[in-house]
Amino acid sequence: MPDTQTATTELTSQYTAQVAGDLERNAKEQDRIGAEIDALQGQLRALQHDHTVLTSMQKALDSTDTAAQPAPEAAATPSVPRQKTTAQPGAGKRVRAKKTAAAQGGKAVKKPATKKPEATARTTAAKAAQPTLVELIRRHIADQSEPRSAAEIAIALGQAHPDRAIKTTVVRTTVEGLVAKSHAQRTKQGNSVYYTTNNPEPTTPATTPSAVQPETN
């Protein structure tokens, strides 16, 4: 009887350890797949944003080309000087006055048409010249000497770029995308997750001998 109880206890312990291991692997797999989904969603949003910016630039450039074409009023003005052949006194003055007024009217119509597309193009180009959130995060973690959490990265970027609404959830999704591409590393300390740059070359080679020497001695 004692042998049977011992065997049953050992079998129960084995099943318990196996179930615990399976649960842990299942949880890790869920975290990995969830991180990949979040990263893909972040990339999709970035592509959609770039598509919107490019579409706006295309519309602005098309408007500029349309405004550069001569207006119909300006093309019709050359027919006015033909009235100079009339024998009535003062007719030439009236024709010149009409021509001047038509030319001034044409300029007044052209100015707003050319300025608005240029201003729109400049604004759109300025927005497109801004670095993406992915670039900002990569630069930030590359400049840090220690790992940073998603909340710390979001706070730092929010202070450096107050004109951009940078949220912690978006930062976490984006940096997880960098981890999936091996552009960043993720470390876990307790319940907190920290990120650092994935740089294959050591940033401070001068400190390597001093760090290895105590171990070899």
Coordinates of N, CA and C in Angstrom, one line a residue:
M1 N 0.8 -1.2 0.0 CA 0.0 0.0 0.0 C 0.8 1.3 0.0
P2 N 1.9 1.3 0.9 CA 2.7 2.6 0.8 C 3.3 2.8 -0.5
D3 N 3.8 1.7 -1.2 CA 4.4 1.8 -2.5 C 3.4 2.4 -3.5
T4 N 2.1 1.9 -3.4 CA 1.1 2.4 -4.4 C 0.8 3.9 -4.1
Q5 N 0.8 4.3 -2.9 CA 0.6 5.7 -2.6 C 1.7 6.6 -3.1
T6 N 3.0 6.1 -2.9 CA 4.1 6.8 -3.4 C 4.1 7.0 -4.9
A7 N 3.8 5.9 -5.6 CA 3.7 6.0 -7.1 C 2.6 6.9 -7.5
T8 N 1.5 6.9 -6.8 CA 0.4 7.9 -7.2 C 0.8 9.3 -7.0
T9 N 1.5 9.5 -5.9 CA 2.0 10.9 -5.5 C 3.0 11.4 -6.6
E10 N 3.9 10.5 -7.0 CA 4.9 10.9 -8.0 C 4.3 11.2 -9.3
L11 N 3.3 10.3 -9.7 CA 2.6 10.6 -11.0 C 1.8 11.9 -11.0
T12 N 1.2 12.2 -9.8 CA 0.5 13.5 -9.7 C 1.4 14.6 -9.8
S13 N 2.6 14.5 -9.2 CA 3.6 15.6 -9.2 C 4.0 15.8 -10.7
Q14 N 4.2 14.7 -11.4 CA 4.7 14.8 -12.8 C 3.6 15.5 -13.6
Y15 N 2.4 15.1 -13.5 CA 1.3 15.7 -14.2 C 1.2 17.2 -13.9
T16 N 1.3 17.5 -12.6 CA 1.2 18.9 -12.2 C 2.3 19.8 -12.8
A17 N 3.5 19.3 -12.8 CA 4.7 20.0 -13.4 C 4.5 20.1 -14.9
Q18 N 3.9 19.1 -15.5 CA 3.7 19.2 -17.0 C 2.6 20.2 -17.3
V19 N 1.5 20.2 -16.6 CA 0.5 21.1 -16.8 C 1.0 22.6 -16.6
A20 N 1.7 22.8 -15.5 CA 2.3 24.1 -15.3 C 3.2 24.6 -16.4
G21 N 4.0 23.6 -16.9 CA 4.9 24.0 -18.0 C 4.1 24.3 -19.3
D22 N 3.0 23.5 -19.6 CA 2.2 23.8 -20.7 C 1.5 25.1 -20.6
L23 N 1.0 25.5 -19.4 CA 0.4 26.8 -19.2 C 1.3 27.9 -19.5
E24 N 2.6 27.8 -19.0 CA 3.5 28.8 -19.1 C 3.9 29.0 -20.6
R25 N 4.1 27.9 -21.3 CA 4.4 28.0 -22.8 C 3.2 28.6 -23.5
N26 N 2.0 28.2 -23.1 CA 0.8 28.8 -23.8 C 0.7 30.3 -23.6
A27 N 1.0 30.7 -22.4 CA 0.9 32.2 -22.1 C 2.0 32.9 -22.9
K28 N 3.2 32.4 -23.0 CA 4.2 33.0 -23.8 C 3.9 33.1 -25.2
E29 N 3.3 32.0 -25.8 CA 2.9 32.0 -27.2 C 1.8 33.1 -27.4
Q30 N 0.8 33.2 -26.5 CA -0.2 34.2 -26.6 C 0.4 35.6 -26.7
D31 N 1.4 35.8 -25.8 CA 2.0 37.2 -25.7 C 2.8 37.4 -27.0
R32 N 3.4 36.4 -27.6 CA 4.2 36.6 -28.8 C 3.3 36.9 -30.0
I33 N 2.2 36.1 -30.1 CA 1.3 36.4 -31.2 C 0.6 37.7 -31.1
G34 N 0.2 38.0 -29.8 CA -0.5 39.3 -29.6 C 0.5 40.5 -30.0
A35 N 1.8 40.4 -29.6 CA 2.7 41.4 -30.0 C 2.9 41.6 -31.5
E36 N 2.9 40.4 -32.2 CA 3.0 40.5 -33.6 C 1.8 41.2 -34.3
I37 N 0.6 40.8 -33.7 CA -0.6 41.5 -34.3 C -0.6 43.0 -34.0
D38 N -0.2 43.4 -32.8 CA -0.1 44.8 -32.5 C 0.9 45.5 -33.4
A39 N 2.0 44.8 -33.7 CA 3.0 45.4 -34.5 C 2.5 45.6 -36.0
L40 N 1.8 44.6 -36.5 CA 1.3 44.7 -37.8 C 0.2 45.8 -37.9
Q41 N -0.6 45.9 -36.8 CA -1.6 47.0 -36.8 C -0.9 48.4 -36.8
G42 N 0.2 48.5 -36.1 CA 0.9 49.7 -36.1 C 1.5 50.1 -37.5
Q43 N 2.0 49.0 -38.1 CA 2.6 49.3 -39.5 C 1.5 49.6 -40.5
L44 N 0.3 49.0 -40.3 CA -0.9 49.4 -41.2 C -1.3 50.8 -41.0
R45 N -1.3 51.3 -39.7 CA -1.7 52.7 -39.5 C -0.7 53.6 -40.0
A46 N 0.6 53.3 -40.0 CA 1.7 54.1 -40.5 C 1.5 54.2 -42.0
L47 N 1.2 53.1 -42.7 CA 1.0 53.1 -44.1 C -0.2 53.9 -44.5
Q48 N -1.3 53.8 -43.8 CA -2.4 54.6 -44.1 C -2.2 56.1 -43.9
H49 N -1.4 56.4 -42.9 CA -1.0 57.9 -42.7 C -0.2 58.4 -43.9
D50 N 0.8 57.6 -44.3 CA 1.6 58.0 -45.4 C 0.8 58.1 -46.7
H51 N -0.2 57.2 -46.9 CA -1.1 57.3 -48.1 C -1.9 58.6 -48.1
T52 N -2.4 59.0 -46.9 CA -3.1 60.2 -46.8 C -2.2 61.4 -47.1
V53 N -1.0 61.4 -46.6 CA -0.1 62.6 -46.9 C 0.2 62.6 -48.4
L54 N 0.5 61.5 -49.0 CA 0.9 61.5 -50.4 C -0.3 61.9 -51.3
T55 N -1.5 61.5 -50.9 CA -2.7 61.9 -51.6 C -2.9 63.4 -51.6
S56 N -2.7 64.0 -50.4 CA -2.8 65.4 -50.3 C -1.8 66.2 -51.1
M57 N -0.5 65.6 -51.1 CA 0.5 66.3 -51.9 C 0.2 66.2 -53.4
Q58 N -0.4 65.0 -53.9 CA -0.7 64.9 -55.3 C -1.8 65.9 -55.7
K59 N -2.8 66.0 -54.8 CA -3.9 67.0 -55.1 C -3.4 68.4 -55.1
A60 N -2.4 68.7 -54.2 CA -1.9 70.1 -54.2 C -1.1 70.4 -55.5
L61 N -0.3 69.4 -55.9 CA 0.5 69.5 -57.2 C -0.4 69.7 -58.4
D62 N -1.5 68.9 -58.4 CA -2.5 69.0 -59.5 C -3.1 70.4 -59.6
S63 N -3.4 70.9 -58.4 CA -4.0 72.2 -58.3 C -3.1 73.3 -58.8
T64 N -1.8 73.1 -58.5 CA -0.7 74.1 -59.0 C -0.6 74.1 -60.5
D65 N -0.6 72.9 -61.1 CA -0.6 72.8 -62.5 C -1.8 73.5 -63.2
T66 N -2.9 73.3 -62.6 CA -4.2 73.8 -63.2 C -4.1 75.4 -63.1
A67 N -3.6 75.9 -62.0 CA -3.6 77.4 -61.8 C -2.6 78.0 -62.7
A68 N -1.5 77.3 -63.1 CA -0.5 77.8 -64.0 C -1.0 78.0 -65.4
Q69 N -2.1 77.4 -65.8 CA -2.6 77.5 -67.2 C -3.2 78.9 -67.4
P70 N -3.2 79.6 -68.6 CA -3.8 80.9 -68.8 C -5.3 80.9 -68.6
A71 N -5.8 81.9 -68.0 CA -7.3 82.0 -67.8 C -8.0 82.3 -69.1
P72 N -9.2 81.9 -69.3 CA -9.9 82.2 -70.5 C -10.1 83.7 -70.8
E73 N -10.2 84.5 -69.7 CA -10.3 85.9 -69.9 C -9.1 86.5 -70.5
A74 N -7.9 86.0 -70.1 CA -6.6 86.5 -70.6 C -6.5 86.2 -72.1
A75 N -6.9 85.0 -72.5 CA -6.8 84.5 -73.9 C -7.7 85.3 -74.8
A76 N -8.8 85.9 -74.3 CA -9.7 86.6 -75.1 C -9.4 88.0 -75.3
T77 N -8.5 88.6 -74.5 CA -8.1 90.0 -74.6 C -7.5 90.5 -75.9
P78 N -6.7 89.6 -76.6 CA -6.1 90.1 -77.9 C -7.1 90.6 -78.9
S79 N -8.4 90.2 -78.9 CA -9.4 90.7 -79.8 C -9.8 92.1 -79.6
V80 N -9.5 92.7 -78.4 CA -9.9 94.0 -78.1 C -9.2 95.1 -78.9
P81 N -7.9 95.0 -79.2 CA -7.2 96.1 -79.9 C -7.7 96.3 -81.3
R82 N -8.5 95.4 -81.9 CA -9.0 95.6 -83.3 C -9.9 96.8 -83.4
Q83 N -10.4 97.2 -82.3 CA -11.3 98.4 -82.3 C -10.6 99.7 -82.6
K84 N -9.2 99.7 -82.6 CA -8.5 100.9 -82.9 C -8.7 101.4 -84.3
T85 N -9.2 100.6 -85.2 CA -9.4 101.0 -86.6 C -10.6 101.9 -86.8
T86 N -11.4 102.0 -85.7 CA -12.6 102.9 -85.8 C -12.2 104.3 -85.9
A87 N -13.1 105.1 -86.6 CA -12.8 106.6 -86.9 C -13.3 107.5 -85.8
Q88 N -14.0 106.9 -84.8 CA -14.5 107.8 -83.8 C -13.4 108.4 -82.9
P89 N -13.4 109.7 -82.6 CA -12.4 110.3 -81.8 C -12.5 109.7 -80.4
G90 N -11.3 109.5 -79.8 CA -11.3 109.0 -78.4 C -11.5 107.5 -78.3
A91 N -11.8 106.8 -79.4 CA -12.0 105.3 -79.4 C -10.8 104.6 -78.9
G92 N -9.6 105.1 -79.4 CA -8.4 104.4 -79.0 C -8.2 104.5 -77.5
K93 N -8.5 105.6 -76.9 CA -8.3 105.7 -75.4 C -9.2 104.7 -74.7
R94 N -10.5 104.6 -75.2 CA -11.4 103.7 -74.5 C -10.9 102.3 -74.7
V95 N -10.4 101.9 -75.8 CA -9.9 100.6 -76.1 C -8.7 100.3 -75.1
R96 N -7.8 101.2 -75.0 CA -6.6 101.0 -74.1 C -7.1 100.9 -72.7
A97 N -8.1 101.7 -72.3 CA -8.6 101.7 -70.9 C -9.2 100.3 -70.7
K98 N -10.0 99.8 -71.7 CA -10.6 98.5 -71.5 C -9.5 97.4 -71.4
K99 N -8.5 97.5 -72.2 CA -7.4 96.5 -72.2 C -6.7 96.5 -70.9
T100 N -6.4 97.7 -70.4 CA -5.8 97.8 -69.1 C -6.6 97.2 -68.0
A101 N -7.9 97.5 -68.0 CA -8.8 97.0 -67.0 C -8.9 95.5 -67.1
A102 N -8.9 95.0 -68.3 CA -9.0 93.5 -68.5 C -7.7 92.8 -68.0
A103 N -6.6 93.5 -68.3 CA -5.3 92.9 -67.8 C -5.2 92.9 -66.3
Q104 N -5.7 94.0 -65.7 CA -5.7 94.1 -64.2 C -6.6 93.1 -63.6
G105 N -7.8 92.9 -64.2 CA -8.7 91.9 -63.7 C -8.2 90.5 -63.8
G106 N -7.4 90.2 -65.0 CA -6.8 88.9 -65.1 C -5.8 88.7 -64.0
K107 N -5.0 89.7 -63.7 CA -4.0 89.5 -62.7 C -4.6 89.3 -61.3
A108 N -5.7 90.0 -61.1 CA -6.4 89.9 -59.8 C -7.0 88.5 -59.6
V109 N -7.4 87.9 -60.7 CA -7.9 86.5 -60.7 C -6.8 85.5 -60.5
K110 N -5.7 85.7 -61.1 CA -4.6 84.7 -61.1 C -3.9 84.6 -59.7
K111 N -3.8 85.7 -59.0 CA -3.0 85.8 -57.8 C -3.5 84.8 -56.7
P112 N -4.8 84.8 -56.4 CA -5.3 83.9 -55.4 C -5.2 82.5 -55.8
A113 N -5.3 82.2 -57.2 CA -5.3 80.8 -57.6 C -3.9 80.2 -57.5
T114 N -2.8 81.1 -57.6 CA -1.5 80.5 -57.5 C -1.0 80.4 -56.1
K115 N -1.5 81.3 -55.2 CA -1.0 81.3 -53.8 C -1.5 80.2 -53.0
K116 N -2.8 79.9 -53.2 CA -3.4 78.9 -52.3 C -2.8 77.5 -52.6
P117 N -2.6 77.0 -53.8 CA -2.0 75.7 -54.0 C -0.6 75.7 -53.4
E118 N 0.2 76.8 -53.6 CA 1.6 76.8 -53.1 C 1.6 76.7 -51.6
A119 N 0.7 77.4 -50.9 CA 0.6 77.3 -49.4 C 0.2 75.9 -49.0
T120 N -0.7 75.3 -49.7 CA -1.1 73.9 -49.4 C 0.0 73.0 -49.6
A121 N 0.8 73.1 -50.7 CA 1.9 72.3 -51.0 C 3.0 72.4 -49.9
R122 N 3.2 73.6 -49.5 CA 4.2 73.8 -48.4 C 3.8 73.1 -47.1
T123 N 2.5 73.3 -46.8 CA 2.0 72.7 -45.5 C 2.1 71.2 -45.6
T124 N 1.7 70.6 -46.7 CA 1.7 69.2 -46.9 C 3.2 68.7 -46.9
A125 N 4.1 69.4 -47.6 CA 5.5 69.0 -47.6 C 6.1 69.0 -46.2
A126 N 5.7 70.1 -45.4 CA 6.2 70.2 -44.1 C 5.8 69.0 -43.2
K127 N 4.5 68.6 -43.4 CA 4.0 67.4 -42.6 C 4.8 66.2 -43.0
A128 N 5.0 66.0 -44.3 CA 5.7 64.8 -44.8 C 7.1 64.7 -44.4
A129 N 7.7 65.9 -44.2 CA 9.1 66.0 -43.8 C 9.3 65.6 -42.3
Q130 N 8.3 65.5 -41.5 CA 8.4 65.2 -40.1 C 8.8 63.7 -40.0
P131 N 9.7 63.3 -39.1 CA 10.0 61.9 -38.9 C 8.8 61.1 -38.4
T132 N 8.7 59.8 -38.8 CA 7.7 59.0 -38.3 C 7.9 58.6 -36.9
L133 N 6.9 58.0 -36.3 CA 7.0 57.6 -34.9 C 8.0 56.5 -34.8
V134 N 8.1 55.6 -35.8 CA 9.1 54.5 -35.7 C 10.5 55.1 -35.7
E135 N 10.8 56.1 -36.5 CA 12.1 56.7 -36.5 C 12.4 57.4 -35.2
L136 N 11.4 58.1 -34.6 CA 11.6 58.8 -33.3 C 12.0 57.8 -32.2
I137 N 11.3 56.6 -32.2 CA 11.5 55.6 -31.2 C 12.9 55.0 -31.4
R138 N 13.2 54.7 -32.6 CA 14.5 54.1 -32.8 C 15.7 55.0 -32.4
R139 N 15.5 56.3 -32.7 CA 16.6 57.2 -32.3 C 16.7 57.4 -30.8
H140 N 15.5 57.4 -30.2 CA 15.5 57.6 -28.7 C 16.1 56.4 -28.0
I141 N 15.7 55.2 -28.3 CA 16.3 54.1 -27.6 C 17.8 53.9 -28.0
A142 N 18.2 54.3 -29.2 CA 19.6 54.2 -29.5 C 20.4 55.2 -28.7
D143 N 19.8 56.3 -28.3 CA 20.6 57.3 -27.5 C 20.6 57.0 -26.1
Q144 N 19.9 56.0 -25.6 CA 19.8 55.7 -24.2 C 20.8 54.7 -23.8
S145 N 21.4 54.9 -22.6 CA 22.4 53.9 -22.2 C 21.8 52.8 -21.4
E146 N 20.5 52.9 -21.0 CA 19.8 51.9 -20.2 C 18.5 51.6 -20.9
P147 N 17.9 50.4 -20.7 CA 16.6 50.1 -21.3 C 15.5 51.0 -20.8
R148 N 14.5 51.2 -21.6 CA 13.4 52.1 -21.2 C 12.1 51.4 -21.5
S149 N 11.1 51.7 -20.6 CA 9.8 51.1 -20.8 C 9.0 51.9 -21.9
A150 N 7.9 51.4 -22.3 CA 7.1 52.1 -23.3 C 6.6 53.4 -22.7
A151 N 6.2 53.4 -21.5 CA 5.7 54.7 -20.8 C 6.8 55.7 -20.8
E152 N 8.0 55.3 -20.4 CA 9.1 56.3 -20.4 C 9.4 56.8 -21.7
I153 N 9.4 56.0 -22.8 CA 9.7 56.4 -24.1 C 8.6 57.4 -24.6
A154 N 7.3 57.1 -24.2 CA 6.2 58.0 -24.6 C 6.3 59.4 -24.0
I155 N 6.7 59.4 -22.7 CA 6.8 60.6 -21.9 C 8.0 61.5 -22.5
A156 N 9.1 60.8 -22.8 CA 10.3 61.6 -23.4 C 9.9 62.1 -24.7
L157 N 9.3 61.4 -25.6 CA 9.0 61.8 -26.9 C 7.9 62.9 -26.9
G158 N 6.9 62.8 -26.0 CA 5.9 63.8 -25.8 C 6.5 65.1 -25.4
Q159 N 7.5 65.1 -24.5 CA 8.1 66.4 -24.1 C 9.0 66.9 -25.2
A160 N 9.6 66.1 -26.0 CA 10.5 66.6 -27.1 C 9.7 67.0 -28.3
H161 N 8.4 66.5 -28.5 CA 7.6 66.8 -29.6 C 6.2 67.1 -29.1
P162 N 6.0 68.3 -28.5 CA 4.7 68.6 -27.9 C 3.6 68.7 -28.9
D163 N 3.9 69.0 -30.2 CA 2.9 69.1 -31.2 C 2.3 67.8 -31.7
R164 N 2.9 66.7 -31.3 CA 2.4 65.4 -31.7 C 1.8 64.6 -30.5
A165 N 0.7 64.1 -30.7 CA 0.0 63.3 -29.7 C 0.5 61.9 -29.6
I166 N 1.5 61.6 -28.7 CA 2.1 60.4 -28.6 C 1.6 59.6 -27.4
K167 N 1.0 58.5 -27.6 CA 0.3 57.7 -26.5 C 1.2 56.5 -26.2
T168 N 1.1 56.0 -25.0 CA 1.9 54.9 -24.5 C 1.5 53.6 -25.3
T169 N 0.2 53.4 -25.6 CA -0.2 52.2 -26.3 C 0.4 52.2 -27.7
V170 N 0.4 53.3 -28.3 CA 0.9 53.4 -29.7 C 2.4 53.1 -29.7
V171 N 3.1 53.7 -28.7 CA 4.6 53.5 -28.6 C 4.9 52.0 -28.3
R172 N 4.1 51.4 -27.4 CA 4.3 49.9 -27.1 C 4.1 49.1 -28.4
T173 N 3.1 49.4 -29.2 CA 2.8 48.6 -30.4 C 3.9 48.8 -31.4
T174 N 4.4 50.1 -31.5 CA 5.5 50.4 -32.5 C 6.8 49.7 -32.1
V175 N 7.1 49.8 -30.8 CA 8.4 49.2 -30.4 C 8.4 47.7 -30.4
E176 N 7.2 47.1 -30.2 CA 7.1 45.7 -30.4 C 7.3 45.3 -31.9
G177 N 6.9 46.1 -32.8 CA 7.1 45.9 -34.2 C 8.6 45.9 -34.5
L178 N 9.4 46.8 -33.8 CA 10.8 46.9 -34.0 C 11.4 45.6 -33.4
V179 N 10.9 45.1 -32.3 CA 11.4 43.8 -31.7 C 11.2 42.7 -32.7
A180 N 10.0 42.7 -33.3 CA 9.7 41.6 -34.3 C 10.7 41.6 -35.5
K181 N 11.1 42.8 -35.8 CA 12.1 42.9 -36.9 C 13.5 42.8 -36.5
S182 N 13.8 42.6 -35.2 CA 15.1 42.5 -34.7 C 15.8 43.8 -34.7
H183 N 15.1 44.9 -34.7 CA 15.6 46.3 -34.6 C 15.7 46.8 -33.2
A184 N 15.2 46.0 -32.3 CA 15.2 46.4 -30.8 C 15.1 45.1 -30.0
Q185 N 15.5 45.2 -28.7 CA 15.5 44.1 -27.8 C 14.5 44.3 -26.7
R186 N 13.9 43.3 -26.2 CA 12.9 43.4 -25.1 C 13.4 42.6 -24.0
T187 N 13.4 43.2 -22.8 CA 13.8 42.5 -21.5 C 12.6 42.7 -20.5
K188 N 12.5 41.7 -19.7 CA 11.4 41.7 -18.7 C 12.0 41.7 -17.3
Q189 N 11.6 42.6 -16.5 CA 12.0 42.6 -15.1 C 10.7 42.7 -14.2
G190 N 10.4 41.5 -13.6 CA 9.2 41.4 -12.9 C 8.0 41.5 -13.8
N191 N 7.1 42.4 -13.5 CA 5.9 42.6 -14.4 C 6.2 43.7 -15.4
S192 N 7.3 44.3 -15.5 CA 7.6 45.4 -16.4 C 8.5 44.9 -17.5
V193 N 8.2 45.6 -18.7 CA 8.9 45.2 -19.9 C 9.7 46.5 -20.3
Y194 N 11.0 46.2 -20.7 CA 11.9 47.3 -21.1 C 12.5 47.0 -22.4
Y195 N 12.8 48.1 -23.1 CA 13.3 48.0 -24.5 C 14.6 48.7 -24.6
T196 N 15.5 48.2 -25.5 CA 16.8 48.8 -25.8 C 17.1 48.5 -27.3
T197 N 18.0 49.2 -27.8 CA 18.4 49.1 -29.2 C 19.1 47.8 -29.4
N198 N 18.9 47.2 -30.6 CA 19.6 46.0 -31.0 C 20.8 46.3 -31.9
N199 N 21.9 46.7 -31.2 CA 23.1 47.1 -31.9 C 24.1 46.0 -31.9
P200 N 24.5 45.4 -33.0 CA 25.4 44.3 -33.0 C 26.8 44.7 -32.6
E201 N 27.2 46.0 -32.8 CA 28.5 46.4 -32.4 C 28.5 47.1 -31.0
P202 N 29.5 46.8 -30.2 CA 29.5 47.5 -28.8 C 29.7 49.0 -29.0
T203 N 29.0 49.7 -28.2 CA 29.0 51.2 -28.2 C 30.2 51.7 -27.5
T204 N 30.7 50.9 -26.5 CA 31.9 51.4 -25.7 C 32.9 50.3 -25.6
P205 N 33.7 50.1 -26.7 CA 34.7 49.0 -26.7 C 35.8 49.2 -25.7
A206 N 36.0 50.4 -25.3 CA 37.1 50.7 -24.4 C 36.9 50.0 -23.0
T207 N 35.6 49.8 -22.6 CA 35.3 49.3 -21.3 C 35.3 47.7 -21.3
T208 N 35.4 47.1 -22.5 CA 35.3 45.6 -22.6 C 36.5 44.9 -21.9
P209 N 37.8 45.3 -22.0 CA 38.9 44.6 -21.3 C 38.7 44.7 -19.8
S210 N 38.3 45.9 -19.3 CA 38.2 46.0 -17.9 C 37.1 45.1 -17.3
A211 N 36.1 44.9 -18.1 CA 35.0 44.1 -17.6 C 35.3 42.6 -17.7
V212 N 36.2 42.2 -18.6 CA 36.5 40.8 -18.7 C 37.7 40.4 -17.8
Q213 N 38.6 41.3 -17.5 CA 39.8 41.0 -16.8 C 39.6 40.3 -15.4
P214 N 38.6 40.8 -14.6 CA 38.4 40.2 -13.3 C 37.9 38.7 -13.5
E215 N 37.2 38.3 -14.6 CA 36.8 37.0 -14.7 C 37.9 36.1 -15.1
T216 N 38.9 36.5 -16.0 CA 40.0 35.7 -16.4 C 41.0 35.5 -15.3
N217 N 41.2 36.5 -14.5 CA 42.1 36.4 -13.3 C 41.5 35.4 -12.3

